[in-house]
Short mmCIF file of C-alpha atoms in Angstrom, two decimals:
data_model
loop_
_atom_site.label_atom_id
_atom_site.label_comp_id
_atom_site.label_asym_id
_atom_site.label_seq_id
_atom_site.Cartn_x
_atom_site.Cartn_y
_atom_site.Cartn_z
CA UNK A 56 11.15 -20.61 11.25
CA UNK A 57 9.73 -20.28 14.74
CA UNK A 58 12.31 -22.82 16.01
CA UNK A 59 15.00 -20.33 14.67
CA UNK A 60 14.25 -17.63 16.37
CA UNK A 61 11.63 -15.94 14.20
CA UNK A 62 9.17 -13.81 16.37
CA UNK A 63 7.90 -11.66 13.78
CA UNK A 64 7.62 -11.08 10.18
CA UNK A 65 6.31 -8.17 7.87
CA UNK A 66 5.04 -8.94 4.37
CA UNK A 67 4.07 -6.31 1.59
CA UNK A 68 0.64 -8.05 1.01
CA UNK A 69 -0.42 -4.92 -1.16
CA UNK A 70 -3.53 -5.97 -2.03
CA UNK A 71 -5.78 -9.34 -2.62
CA UNK A 72 -6.81 -8.56 -6.07
CA UNK A 73 -4.59 -10.73 -8.53
CA UNK A 74 -5.43 -7.85 -11.43
CA UNK A 75 -3.92 -5.03 -8.83
CA UNK A 76 -0.77 -7.65 -7.98
CA UNK A 77 -0.57 -7.89 -11.75
CA UNK A 78 -0.08 -4.14 -12.32
CA UNK A 79 1.97 -3.59 -9.19
CA UNK A 80 4.42 -6.50 -10.80
CA UNK A 81 4.36 -8.13 -7.44
CA UNK A 82 5.13 -11.45 -8.46
CA UNK A 83 2.56 -12.76 -6.05
CA UNK A 84 -0.92 -13.47 -5.83
CA UNK A 85 -4.11 -13.28 -3.48
CA UNK A 86 -3.86 -16.77 -2.73
CA UNK A 87 -0.03 -17.07 -2.24
CA UNK A 88 -0.35 -13.82 0.25
CA UNK A 89 -3.70 -15.52 2.14
CA UNK A 90 -1.16 -18.60 2.62
CA UNK A 91 1.96 -16.88 3.20
CA UNK A 92 0.15 -14.73 6.21
CA UNK A 93 -1.87 -17.88 7.47
CA UNK A 94 1.08 -20.29 7.56
CA UNK A 95 3.11 -17.13 9.78
CA UNK A 96 -0.09 -16.69 12.27
CA UNK A 97 -0.65 -20.91 12.52
CA UNK A 98 2.77 -21.00 13.54
CA UNK A 99 2.58 -18.62 16.41
CA UNK A 100 4.59 -15.65 14.17
CA UNK A 101 3.72 -12.19 15.01
CA UNK A 102 2.60 -11.16 11.66
CA UNK A 103 2.42 -7.09 9.96
CA UNK A 104 1.06 -7.00 6.38
CA UNK A 105 0.62 -3.83 4.24
CA UNK A 106 -2.19 -2.99 2.35
CA UNK A 107 -1.90 -0.22 -0.54
CA UNK A 108 -4.86 1.55 -1.80
CA UNK A 109 -5.44 3.78 -4.89
CA UNK A 110 -2.98 2.22 -7.25
CA UNK A 111 -3.75 2.70 -10.01
CA UNK A 112 -6.15 0.25 -11.66
CA UNK A 113 -7.85 -0.48 -8.07
CA UNK A 114 -11.38 -0.49 -8.95
CA UNK A 115 -14.25 -0.07 -6.42
CA UNK A 116 -14.85 -3.81 -7.17
CA UNK A 117 -10.90 -4.91 -6.29
CA UNK A 118 -11.28 -2.64 -3.28
CA UNK A 119 -14.13 -4.02 -1.85
CA UNK A 120 -12.49 -7.76 -2.66
CA UNK A 121 -9.61 -6.08 -0.72
CA UNK A 122 -11.75 -5.30 2.12
CA UNK A 123 -13.40 -8.65 2.65
CA UNK A 124 -10.43 -10.71 2.47
CA UNK A 125 -8.74 -8.26 4.97
CA UNK A 126 -11.76 -8.74 7.17
CA UNK A 127 -11.43 -12.69 7.07
CA UNK A 128 -8.04 -12.73 7.51
CA UNK A 129 -8.21 -10.39 10.69
CA UNK A 130 -11.34 -12.36 11.78
CA UNK A 131 -9.77 -15.99 11.54
CA UNK A 132 -6.61 -15.11 13.35
CA UNK A 133 -8.63 -13.24 16.07
CA UNK A 134 -10.92 -16.32 16.61
CA UNK A 135 -8.14 -18.96 16.18
CA UNK A 136 -6.94 -18.88 20.08
CA UNK A 137 -3.33 -18.07 19.02
CA UNK A 138 -0.97 -15.57 21.71
CA UNK A 139 0.48 -14.15 17.99
CA UNK A 140 -0.86 -10.71 17.08
CA UNK A 141 -1.66 -10.21 13.10
CA UNK A 142 -1.35 -6.58 12.85
CA UNK A 143 -1.92 -4.52 9.14
CA UNK A 144 -0.60 -0.86 8.30
CA UNK A 145 -2.63 0.33 5.64
CA UNK A 146 -0.72 3.64 2.94
CA UNK A 147 -2.32 5.35 0.21
CA UNK A 148 -0.57 4.98 -3.29
CA UNK A 149 2.30 7.43 -3.31
CA UNK A 150 4.73 7.95 -7.15
CA UNK A 151 8.34 7.20 -6.01
CA UNK A 152 11.66 7.90 -8.08
CA UNK A 153 12.51 4.94 -9.52
CA UNK A 154 9.29 2.82 -9.74
CA UNK A 155 7.67 1.94 -13.01
CA UNK A 156 4.72 4.14 -12.31
CA UNK A 157 7.47 7.12 -12.33
CA UNK A 158 9.35 5.86 -15.31
CA UNK A 159 5.90 5.31 -17.27
CA UNK A 160 3.04 7.53 -15.98
CA UNK A 161 1.08 7.08 -18.93
CA UNK A 162 0.95 3.64 -19.09
CA UNK A 163 -1.12 3.90 -15.59
CA UNK A 164 -2.71 6.60 -16.31
CA UNK A 165 -0.97 9.11 -13.75
CA UNK A 166 -0.42 12.29 -14.37
CA UNK A 167 2.72 13.74 -12.37
CA UNK A 168 3.93 17.32 -11.18
CA UNK A 169 7.28 17.53 -10.64
CA UNK A 170 9.42 20.26 -8.24
CA UNK A 171 8.35 23.01 -5.98
CA UNK A 172 8.31 25.83 -8.66
CA UNK A 173 11.07 28.50 -10.05
CA UNK A 174 10.14 30.86 -6.87
CA UNK A 175 12.18 28.54 -4.61
CA UNK A 176 15.34 27.84 -6.56
CA UNK A 177 17.13 31.01 -5.34
CA UNK A 178 16.45 29.43 -1.38
CA UNK A 179 17.90 26.43 -2.36
CA UNK A 180 21.61 25.41 -3.61
CA UNK A 181 22.00 24.10 -6.92
CA UNK A 182 22.67 20.26 -6.30
CA UNK A 183 19.49 20.11 -3.90
CA UNK A 184 17.64 21.98 -7.03
CA UNK A 185 18.53 18.85 -9.11
CA UNK A 186 17.23 16.78 -6.86
CA UNK A 187 13.94 18.74 -5.61
CA UNK A 188 13.04 18.97 -9.58
CA UNK A 189 12.59 15.20 -10.31
CA UNK A 190 10.51 14.39 -6.96
CA UNK A 191 7.18 14.45 -7.58
CA UNK A 192 5.11 17.23 -5.72
CA UNK A 193 1.40 15.63 -6.76
CA UNK A 194 -0.25 13.30 -9.20
CA UNK A 195 -3.31 12.81 -10.38
CA UNK A 196 -5.14 9.24 -11.07
CA UNK A 197 -7.13 8.87 -13.84
CA UNK A 198 -10.58 7.84 -12.66
CA UNK A 199 -9.73 7.87 -8.99
CA UNK A 200 -9.75 11.14 -6.74
CA UNK A 201 -7.38 11.72 -3.56
CA UNK A 202 -10.93 12.00 -1.42
CA UNK A 203 -11.40 8.53 -2.46
CA UNK A 204 -7.89 6.89 -1.93
CA UNK A 205 -7.94 8.63 1.61
CA UNK A 206 -11.48 6.99 2.24
CA UNK A 207 -10.44 3.55 1.42
CA UNK A 208 -7.53 4.06 3.81
CA UNK A 209 -9.43 4.93 6.65
CA UNK A 210 -12.24 1.74 5.76
CA UNK A 211 -9.07 -0.39 6.28
CA UNK A 212 -7.49 1.22 9.45
CA UNK A 213 -10.76 1.21 10.96
CA UNK A 214 -10.80 -2.60 10.31
CA UNK A 215 -7.02 -2.96 12.44
CA UNK A 216 -8.85 -0.61 15.41
CA UNK A 217 -11.88 -2.39 15.41
CA UNK A 218 -10.37 -5.38 16.11
CA UNK A 219 -7.87 -4.60 18.46
CA UNK A 220 -4.59 -5.02 16.40
CA UNK A 221 -1.67 -3.22 16.21
CA UNK A 222 -1.90 -1.69 13.40
#
């Protein structure tokens, strides 16, 4: 790939927990994600991987496992002597129209609130209103608070800043 001109790649790793990846229906495994990132880095390709915190079913244990794997991956890359960059981006889980969680929220233990409320209907056109009524305005994940999800995100983001990688 490098000989063909590839200089950077982005991988939607999302998690290093097989149960969470299974819930996401990613079709990937922890070992496959690790191997993909390690392979790109070993060939000198700048690599960015994404982690999602708070996906329904993520437990404290599965988060800690993802954290440990991320730390090990960043440390290995930092100590490899390679000139390529390894970066991580971290996003909190959110419900998106068209996703499996949006289509079947109760299957994932998620409660979704949609729309802005009737007081906004007169301020926007009917066509826009029909769209806005479908967009999640908030959601609640059974057994996981928003504060916990954002705390997990901050912990992972601190890894990127501690290792001086762009992220």
